[in-house]
Structure formats: structure tokens, C-alpha cells
GROMACS .gro file of C-alpha atoms in nm:
model
  264
    1UNK     CA    1  -3.321  10.870  -7.956
    2UNK     CA    2  -2.924  10.793  -8.084
    3UNK     CA    3  -2.799  10.945  -7.792
    4UNK     CA    4  -2.940  10.773  -7.548
    5UNK     CA    5  -2.832  10.442  -7.665
    6UNK     CA    6  -2.503  10.422  -7.599
    7UNK     CA    7  -2.603  10.592  -7.251
    8UNK     CA    8  -2.819  10.247  -7.214
    9UNK     CA    9  -2.565  10.039  -7.312
   10UNK     CA   10  -2.262  10.212  -7.088
   11UNK     CA   11  -2.426   9.990  -6.788
   12UNK     CA   12  -2.468   9.680  -6.975
   13UNK     CA   13  -2.109   9.682  -7.044
   14UNK     CA   14  -1.963   9.762  -6.732
   15UNK     CA   15  -2.120   9.482  -6.587
   16UNK     CA   16  -2.036   9.297  -6.872
   17UNK     CA   17  -1.676   9.422  -6.799
   18UNK     CA   18  -1.774   9.389  -6.410
   19UNK     CA   19  -1.844   8.938  -6.493
   20UNK     CA   20  -1.554   8.934  -6.678
   21UNK     CA   21  -1.324   9.023  -6.478
   22UNK     CA   22  -1.485   8.796  -6.160
   23UNK     CA   23  -1.428   8.448  -6.347
   24UNK     CA   24  -1.010   8.554  -6.366
   25UNK     CA   25  -1.021   8.547  -5.994
   26UNK     CA   26  -1.219   8.288  -5.905
   27UNK     CA   27  -1.029   7.952  -5.903
   28UNK     CA   28  -1.107   7.619  -5.959
   29UNK     CA   29  -1.389   7.637  -6.248
   30UNK     CA   30  -1.578   7.328  -6.368
   31UNK     CA   31  -1.493   7.164  -6.064
   32UNK     CA   32  -1.737   6.898  -6.144
   33UNK     CA   33  -1.537   6.731  -6.403
   34UNK     CA   34  -1.329   6.629  -6.049
   35UNK     CA   35  -1.635   6.374  -6.028
   36UNK     CA   36  -1.602   6.237  -6.376
   37UNK     CA   37  -1.255   6.149  -6.446
   38UNK     CA   38  -1.096   5.840  -6.253
   39UNK     CA   39  -0.796   5.944  -6.031
   40UNK     CA   40  -0.537   5.693  -5.943
   41UNK     CA   41  -0.577   5.652  -5.483
   42UNK     CA   42  -0.235   5.674  -5.371
   43UNK     CA   43  -0.107   5.969  -5.122
   44UNK     CA   44   0.214   6.215  -5.255
   45UNK     CA   45   0.567   6.121  -5.149
   46UNK     CA   46   0.888   6.393  -5.197
   47UNK     CA   47   1.156   6.228  -5.334
   48UNK     CA   48   1.515   6.286  -5.214
   49UNK     CA   49   1.731   6.470  -5.408
   50UNK     CA   50   2.073   6.601  -5.456
   51UNK     CA   51   2.121   6.942  -5.183
   52UNK     CA   52   1.798   6.784  -4.959
   53UNK     CA   53   1.966   6.795  -4.589
   54UNK     CA   54   1.885   6.434  -4.412
   55UNK     CA   55   1.769   6.411  -4.029
   56UNK     CA   56   1.862   6.080  -3.925
   57UNK     CA   57   1.781   5.950  -3.612
   58UNK     CA   58   1.855   5.523  -3.524
   59UNK     CA   59   1.696   5.414  -3.176
   60UNK     CA   60   1.781   5.012  -2.994
   61UNK     CA   61   1.637   4.925  -2.640
   62UNK     CA   62   2.013   4.974  -2.555
   63UNK     CA   63   2.151   5.344  -2.691
   64UNK     CA   64   2.490   5.192  -2.669
   65UNK     CA   65   2.395   4.999  -2.939
   66UNK     CA   66   2.286   5.284  -3.176
   67UNK     CA   67   2.548   5.509  -3.058
   68UNK     CA   68   2.786   5.444  -3.347
   69UNK     CA   69   2.470   5.462  -3.579
   70UNK     CA   70   2.401   5.899  -3.559
   71UNK     CA   71   2.603   6.175  -3.496
   72UNK     CA   72   2.576   6.534  -3.298
   73UNK     CA   73   2.742   6.865  -3.375
   74UNK     CA   74   3.090   6.909  -3.217
   75UNK     CA   75   3.058   6.507  -3.272
   76UNK     CA   76   3.337   6.386  -3.483
   77UNK     CA   77   3.378   6.001  -3.611
   78UNK     CA   78   3.588   5.886  -3.340
   79UNK     CA   79   3.332   6.034  -3.117
   80UNK     CA   80   3.047   5.881  -3.188
   81UNK     CA   81   3.073   5.576  -2.938
   82UNK     CA   82   3.101   5.800  -2.685
   83UNK     CA   83   2.821   6.006  -2.533
   84UNK     CA   84   2.948   6.164  -2.223
   85UNK     CA   85   2.817   6.578  -2.231
   86UNK     CA   86   2.703   6.551  -2.601
   87UNK     CA   87   2.333   6.407  -2.463
   88UNK     CA   88   2.170   6.766  -2.524
   89UNK     CA   89   2.355   6.849  -2.861
   90UNK     CA   90   2.179   6.900  -3.156
   91UNK     CA   91   2.147   6.586  -3.425
   92UNK     CA   92   2.421   6.651  -3.724
   93UNK     CA   93   2.218   6.655  -4.082
   94UNK     CA   94   2.318   6.405  -4.339
   95UNK     CA   95   2.418   6.618  -4.734
   96UNK     CA   96   2.324   6.429  -4.970
   97UNK     CA   97   2.598   6.505  -5.275
   98UNK     CA   98   2.545   6.575  -5.628
   99UNK     CA   99   2.573   6.148  -5.653
  100UNK     CA  100   2.267   6.125  -5.477
  101UNK     CA  101   2.426   5.965  -5.129
  102UNK     CA  102   2.455   5.927  -4.794
  103UNK     CA  103   2.829   6.002  -4.569
  104UNK     CA  104   2.656   5.735  -4.281
  105UNK     CA  105   2.853   5.649  -4.000
  106UNK     CA  106   2.977   5.341  -4.045
  107UNK     CA  107   2.790   5.257  -4.347
  108UNK     CA  108   3.017   5.441  -4.558
  109UNK     CA  109   2.846   5.650  -4.859
  110UNK     CA  110   2.436   5.530  -4.903
  111UNK     CA  111   2.246   5.571  -5.269
  112UNK     CA  112   1.923   5.766  -5.124
  113UNK     CA  113   1.884   5.984  -5.447
  114UNK     CA  114   1.467   5.870  -5.572
  115UNK     CA  115   1.410   5.725  -5.275
  116UNK     CA  116   1.138   5.873  -5.078
  117UNK     CA  117   1.220   5.905  -4.695
  118UNK     CA  118   1.026   5.610  -4.597
  119UNK     CA  119   1.162   5.396  -4.843
  120UNK     CA  120   1.540   5.562  -4.733
  121UNK     CA  121   1.483   5.444  -4.398
  122UNK     CA  122   1.428   5.055  -4.487
  123UNK     CA  123   1.791   5.078  -4.642
  124UNK     CA  124   1.886   5.224  -4.339
  125UNK     CA  125   1.755   4.959  -4.170
  126UNK     CA  126   1.787   4.659  -4.360
  127UNK     CA  127   2.254   4.821  -4.379
  128UNK     CA  128   2.217   4.857  -4.001
  129UNK     CA  129   2.068   4.446  -3.886
  130UNK     CA  130   2.410   4.337  -4.029
  131UNK     CA  131   2.599   4.555  -3.701
  132UNK     CA  132   2.289   4.503  -3.462
  133UNK     CA  133   2.134   4.194  -3.238
  134UNK     CA  134   1.796   4.360  -3.314
  135UNK     CA  135   1.536   4.538  -3.575
  136UNK     CA  136   1.642   4.909  -3.497
  137UNK     CA  137   1.369   5.227  -3.489
  138UNK     CA  138   1.462   5.476  -3.790
  139UNK     CA  139   1.367   5.769  -3.908
  140UNK     CA  140   1.475   6.010  -4.184
  141UNK     CA  141   1.395   6.341  -4.189
  142UNK     CA  142   1.398   6.595  -4.472
  143UNK     CA  143   1.482   6.916  -4.292
  144UNK     CA  144   1.542   7.161  -4.593
  145UNK     CA  145   1.143   7.069  -4.725
  146UNK     CA  146   1.126   7.503  -4.806
  147UNK     CA  147   0.921   7.666  -5.102
  148UNK     CA  148   0.928   8.003  -5.214
  149UNK     CA  149   0.641   8.234  -5.357
  150UNK     CA  150   0.670   8.558  -5.476
  151UNK     CA  151   0.490   8.828  -5.708
  152UNK     CA  152   0.137   8.940  -5.709
  153UNK     CA  153   0.048   8.798  -5.319
  154UNK     CA  154  -0.015   8.963  -4.987
  155UNK     CA  155   0.293   8.821  -4.848
  156UNK     CA  156   0.626   8.689  -5.050
  157UNK     CA  157   0.907   8.510  -4.916
  158UNK     CA  158   1.051   8.147  -4.862
  159UNK     CA  159   0.852   7.898  -4.600
  160UNK     CA  160   0.924   7.616  -4.479
  161UNK     CA  161   0.695   7.242  -4.469
  162UNK     CA  162   0.707   7.044  -4.169
  163UNK     CA  163   0.492   6.798  -4.311
  164UNK     CA  164   0.667   6.693  -4.603
  165UNK     CA  165   0.350   6.809  -4.831
  166UNK     CA  166   0.236   7.097  -5.023
  167UNK     CA  167  -0.014   7.227  -5.250
  168UNK     CA  168   0.013   7.542  -5.448
  169UNK     CA  169  -0.307   7.677  -5.301
  170UNK     CA  170  -0.115   7.598  -4.970
  171UNK     CA  171   0.152   7.759  -5.021
  172UNK     CA  172   0.010   8.100  -5.199
  173UNK     CA  173  -0.219   8.060  -4.864
  174UNK     CA  174   0.084   8.051  -4.644
  175UNK     CA  175   0.219   8.375  -4.870
  176UNK     CA  176  -0.089   8.585  -4.754
  177UNK     CA  177  -0.288   8.440  -5.101
  178UNK     CA  178  -0.283   8.610  -5.437
  179UNK     CA  179  -0.371   8.954  -5.482
  180UNK     CA  180  -0.698   9.126  -5.652
  181UNK     CA  181  -0.454   9.228  -5.898
  182UNK     CA  182  -0.290   8.886  -6.038
  183UNK     CA  183  -0.308   8.664  -6.301
  184UNK     CA  184  -0.482   8.322  -6.203
  185UNK     CA  185  -0.442   8.222  -6.578
  186UNK     CA  186  -0.076   8.199  -6.598
  187UNK     CA  187   0.112   8.099  -6.296
  188UNK     CA  188   0.486   8.064  -6.336
  189UNK     CA  189   0.630   7.764  -6.150
  190UNK     CA  190   1.014   7.721  -6.139
  191UNK     CA  191   1.134   7.424  -6.075
  192UNK     CA  192   1.516   7.214  -6.050
  193UNK     CA  193   1.531   6.861  -6.075
  194UNK     CA  194   1.759   6.587  -5.929
  195UNK     CA  195   2.042   6.640  -6.235
  196UNK     CA  196   1.983   7.051  -6.221
  197UNK     CA  197   1.795   7.140  -6.527
  198UNK     CA  198   1.515   7.427  -6.444
  199UNK     CA  199   1.216   7.411  -6.594
  200UNK     CA  200   0.882   7.711  -6.617
  201UNK     CA  201   0.592   7.493  -6.605
  202UNK     CA  202   0.281   7.701  -6.684
  203UNK     CA  203  -0.084   7.690  -6.481
  204UNK     CA  204  -0.405   7.810  -6.470
  205UNK     CA  205  -0.502   7.820  -6.108
  206UNK     CA  206  -0.894   7.908  -6.253
  207UNK     CA  207  -0.912   7.592  -6.382
  208UNK     CA  208  -1.024   7.301  -6.109
  209UNK     CA  209  -0.814   7.001  -6.325
  210UNK     CA  210  -0.523   7.157  -6.175
  211UNK     CA  211  -0.608   6.909  -5.871
  212UNK     CA  212  -0.432   6.634  -6.094
  213UNK     CA  213  -0.218   6.822  -6.237
  214UNK     CA  214   0.157   6.635  -6.120
  215UNK     CA  215   0.248   6.989  -6.070
  216UNK     CA  216   0.000   7.030  -5.818
  217UNK     CA  217   0.226   6.909  -5.510
  218UNK     CA  218   0.538   7.157  -5.463
  219UNK     CA  219   0.891   6.999  -5.475
  220UNK     CA  220   1.168   7.146  -5.227
  221UNK     CA  221   1.296   7.474  -5.324
  222UNK     CA  222   1.045   7.550  -5.591
  223UNK     CA  223   1.007   7.845  -5.690
  224UNK     CA  224   0.592   8.035  -5.728
  225UNK     CA  225   0.570   8.390  -5.963
  226UNK     CA  226   0.246   8.471  -5.939
  227UNK     CA  227   0.251   8.766  -6.245
  228UNK     CA  228   0.048   9.107  -6.229
  229UNK     CA  229  -0.248   9.170  -6.441
  230UNK     CA  230  -0.191   9.387  -6.731
  231UNK     CA  231  -0.441   9.603  -6.540
  232UNK     CA  232  -0.249   9.666  -6.264
  233UNK     CA  233   0.119   9.713  -6.479
  234UNK     CA  234  -0.074  10.016  -6.650
  235UNK     CA  235  -0.226  10.169  -6.343
  236UNK     CA  236   0.074  10.118  -6.160
  237UNK     CA  237   0.307  10.342  -6.539
  238UNK     CA  238   0.080  10.558  -6.416
  239UNK     CA  239   0.055  10.581  -6.135
  240UNK     CA  240   0.457  10.654  -6.238
  241UNK     CA  241   0.387  10.924  -6.485
  242UNK     CA  242   0.192  11.145  -6.271
  243UNK     CA  243   0.447  11.381  -6.147
  244UNK     CA  244   0.618  11.456  -6.447
  245UNK     CA  245   0.241  11.450  -6.618
  246UNK     CA  246   0.081  11.699  -6.375
  247UNK     CA  247   0.412  11.933  -6.394
  248UNK     CA  248   0.396  11.928  -6.756
  249UNK     CA  249   0.069  12.039  -6.742
  250UNK     CA  250   0.182  12.315  -6.469
  251UNK     CA  251   0.443  12.441  -6.691
  252UNK     CA  252   0.195  12.447  -6.960
  253UNK     CA  253  -0.013  12.662  -6.826
  254UNK     CA  254   0.232  12.908  -6.669
  255UNK     CA  255   0.327  12.955  -7.047
  256UNK     CA  256  -0.009  12.990  -7.102
  257UNK     CA  257  -0.102  13.253  -6.811
  258UNK     CA  258   0.221  13.469  -6.950
  259UNK     CA  259   0.156  13.472  -7.309
  260UNK     CA  260  -0.219  13.641  -7.194
  261UNK     CA  261  -0.097  13.894  -6.914
  262UNK     CA  262   0.188  13.958  -7.236
  263UNK     CA  263  -0.078  13.948  -7.510
  264UNK     CA  264  -0.286  14.225  -7.277
   0.00000   0.00000   0.00000
């Protein structure tokens, strides 16, 4: 009777272990919490930081009027008012320096760090009106908005964000999602602020309140690291050592065979 009890408990333990592993692989548990918490109704806007690259275009009713306020690759400052032969050239991006400024033609140094692209457009538009007889159309876009995803994902790599907004789940989706051997309740986010200070944040993606986190939306140059589970590490360790164990067992079997033959 005592022998049957462990046999009976074995499948129960196996089932419980399977349930635990299933729970560990599910995103956004307890999602009802999002209905119970009052959320601020505003859309996310990324902020310009030092070392960002901005594509800025200025449009007016007459192209000659806006020509001095943009440069293209191969065009010097003195050539900004000459459009001949440059119509099909690529626009030159503006690098935000360590002080958070861009060097804009005619206008000079403009502080833009901490602004959204819409706010940056408004600042440039206001400064341009002193040189134009109309309100120009100004467009600012981030050209180097990238995030990196590595670790236990399908396709680790660096991904470009075209619409200047990406959630951590969208980044994981681009990277082929997490594998079944990933640690979903301790995903690490490495972020550098505008002053160059780096910080590592630990995120639990199994809980729905991650959607309320300030780290739900990724900033430019964020790095997401998905750690492997302990079971995956142990499995890899066993696999890497399997050849050593096989060699040792083979050697032991050979020695045992020689001893038996010698004794006979």
C-alpha cells in the first residue's frame, strides 16, 4: 500500500509542475487591475536627447524663400541658397550636441533637448518668421530612433522605430518574441538618460500593471535583455558536459573490461 502512494502522487506533482511553468510563460496576468486604476489620458511623445539625429524640412509657398534654411549632403553653408543640381540630394540630418542644441542654418544654435518633435517644430517655426513673409511649414523627425533586444528571444538585434513610439511588447514582437526558456518576470531594461547616466530596471511582464509603468514605452537607444530560466542554463550546462561524461564512462567501461579479462 505504501508503494502505491508515491506512484499516485507522481502524476499529481507532474501536473502541478506543468501548471507552474504555464503560469510563468503567460504575459499580463491580473489584467482587471487596469480597469480599477484611473489612468492619465494622454498619448506618449518621445523627447529629443543629445546625440539624436533630426531630419528637419522647411517648406514655403516659394522654394527660393526656404532654401537658406536647409542643407543637403554635399552642400556647404554658402550654397544653401543655390538649389541647382541639388533637388534630388539627400537631406542632411542635424546632430544634437552634448549641450542639447542643433546648429541650424541662419538661425544658429537652437536648444532642443527635452522637447518633443512637435515642440521643436514650433520653436523653429517661430524663429523663422523673422526672416519670412509667411508662416512656414516645419517638419522634424527623429532619424535614429532604435532599440536593441537580446537574450532569450527569437531574433536578437537592433530595430529601427519609424513612428517614434514603441512599447516593450512591440519590441519583443519584432525580435521574434521570447522563447519558452525566457524569464518573463525579470526582464532587464538598460536606459541612458540625457546626462549620460545609465540605469538597469527590472520589469515583470507577467503582470498587467506593466502597462502603467513609465518603462512601458521604450526610449531611443534602450536595450532590453531577456534572461534565460535556470532550467535552460542547467540544460545547456548538462549538454556541454555530456561529451565529457560519455568519455569518462567509456573509459571506465574499458578499464572494467580489461580488469575482468585479466582476472579471468
